[in-house]
Coordinates of C-alpha atoms in Angstrom, one line a residue:
M26 CA 110.5 157.5 32.3
K27 CA 108.7 154.1 32.5
F28 CA 106.3 155.3 35.1
K29 CA 105.2 158.3 33.0
L30 CA 104.7 156.0 30.0
W31 CA 102.5 153.6 32.1
V32 CA 100.5 156.5 33.5
T33 CA 100.0 157.9 30.1
L34 CA 98.9 154.5 28.6
T35 CA 96.6 153.9 31.5
I36 CA 94.9 157.3 31.1
L37 CA 94.6 156.8 27.4
F38 CA 93.1 153.3 28.0
F39 CA 90.4 154.8 30.3
I40 CA 89.6 157.6 27.9
Y41 CA 89.2 155.1 25.1
S42 CA 87.1 152.7 27.2
F43 CA 84.8 155.6 28.2
Y44 CA 84.5 156.7 24.6
V45 CA 83.6 153.1 23.5
Y46 CA 81.1 152.8 26.3
I47 CA 79.3 156.0 25.6
Y48 CA 79.3 156.0 21.8
S49 CA 79.0 152.4 20.8
S50 CA 75.8 151.0 19.7
S51 CA 74.7 147.4 19.1
E52 CA 74.0 146.3 15.6
N53 CA 71.2 144.1 16.8
P54 CA 69.5 145.6 19.9
P55 CA 68.3 142.8 22.2
V56 CA 64.8 141.6 21.6
Q57 CA 62.9 140.3 24.6
P58 CA 61.8 136.7 24.2
T59 CA 58.1 136.0 23.8
A60 CA 56.2 133.2 25.6
S61 CA 56.6 131.0 22.5
V62 CA 60.4 131.6 22.5
L63 CA 60.7 130.7 26.1
S64 CA 58.6 127.6 25.5
G65 CA 61.0 126.7 22.7
W66 CA 64.0 127.3 24.9
K67 CA 62.5 124.8 27.4
V68 CA 62.0 122.2 24.6
W69 CA 65.7 122.8 23.5
Q70 CA 66.8 122.1 27.1
N71 CA 64.4 119.2 27.9
K72 CA 65.2 117.4 24.7
N73 CA 69.0 118.0 25.2
C74 CA 69.4 119.5 21.7
H75 CA 72.7 121.1 22.9
T76 CA 74.2 117.6 23.1
C77 CA 74.4 117.4 19.3
H78 CA 73.8 121.0 18.1
Q79 CA 75.5 124.2 18.8
L80 CA 74.3 127.8 19.4
Y81 CA 77.0 130.5 19.0
G82 CA 79.6 127.7 18.6
L83 CA 78.8 126.1 21.9
G84 CA 77.4 122.6 22.2
G85 CA 77.8 119.3 20.5
Y86 CA 79.5 118.5 17.2
M87 CA 77.3 115.8 15.8
G88 CA 74.8 118.2 14.3
P89 CA 75.2 121.6 12.7
D90 CA 75.4 124.9 14.5
L91 CA 71.8 126.2 14.5
T92 CA 72.5 129.8 15.5
N93 CA 71.6 131.2 12.1
I94 CA 69.6 128.4 10.6
A95 CA 66.4 130.5 10.4
S96 CA 68.0 133.1 8.1
D97 CA 69.4 130.4 5.8
P98 CA 67.7 130.9 2.4
T99 CA 67.4 127.1 1.7
K100 CA 66.9 125.7 5.2
G101 CA 65.2 128.6 7.1
S102 CA 61.5 127.9 6.3
D103 CA 59.3 126.7 9.1
A104 CA 58.3 123.7 7.0
Y105 CA 61.9 122.7 6.4
M106 CA 62.9 123.0 10.1
K107 CA 59.8 121.1 11.3
A108 CA 60.4 118.3 8.8
F109 CA 63.8 117.6 10.4
M110 CA 62.3 117.9 13.9
M111 CA 59.4 115.5 13.0
N112 CA 61.3 112.8 11.0
G113 CA 64.9 113.1 12.2
T114 CA 67.7 112.0 9.9
G115 CA 70.3 109.3 9.8
K116 CA 72.0 110.8 12.8
M117 CA 69.2 112.7 14.4
P118 CA 66.5 110.7 16.1
N119 CA 62.8 111.4 15.9
L120 CA 62.2 113.1 19.2
H121 CA 58.4 112.7 18.9
L122 CA 57.7 116.4 19.3
T123 CA 54.2 117.7 19.3
E124 CA 53.2 120.4 16.7
E125 CA 53.2 123.0 19.6
E126 CA 56.7 122.0 20.6
M127 CA 58.0 122.2 17.0
T128 CA 56.4 125.7 16.6
S129 CA 57.9 126.9 19.9
L130 CA 61.3 125.5 18.9
V131 CA 61.2 127.3 15.5
S132 CA 60.3 130.5 17.4
F133 CA 63.3 130.0 19.7
L134 CA 65.6 129.4 16.7
R135 CA 64.3 132.5 14.9
W136 CA 64.9 134.5 18.1
V137 CA 68.5 133.1 18.4
D138 CA 69.1 133.9 14.7
K139 CA 68.3 137.6 15.3
S140 CA 70.6 137.9 18.3
G141 CA 73.9 137.2 16.7
K142 CA 76.0 135.5 14.1
S143 CA 78.0 132.3 14.2
R144 CA 79.2 131.7 10.7
V145 CA 82.4 129.7 10.5
A146 CA 84.2 129.5 7.2
K147 CA 84.1 126.0 5.7
E148 CA 87.9 125.9 5.5
S149 CA 88.1 126.5 9.3
V150 CA 86.1 123.3 10.1
H151 CA 88.2 120.2 10.6
W152 CA 86.9 116.9 9.3
T153 CA 86.3 115.9 13.0
G154 CA 83.8 118.8 13.3
T155 CA 86.2 120.9 15.5
Y156 CA 87.4 124.4 14.4
I157 CA 90.9 125.1 13.1
F158 CA 92.2 128.4 14.5

């Protein structure tokens, strides 16, 4: 009896997996990065932005998660993002980026923004900056 149940469940699992594989579609089809995006990615890595900031919830906790910063209605303009990059803040140092590096970094953040969502509800963020699950 148990063997038949496991065989049936296994077969149903494979049928379901096949169905999901064949008929699923991505909400946001992958967009190939441009040269500017790749250049911005290099700036992100070379300046160690991941030490303080997160992408997709991965990275440091000192700065905000920047996955969807570009689509934020109040913070998503190029001028707003570049102002923070150029001047820094109380916690964020001025990294002395060139105009080209800032433009590339904005392109990278816009590309990341289109690739997924990383919105965490405010009530799920602990005062230490970690997430409450």
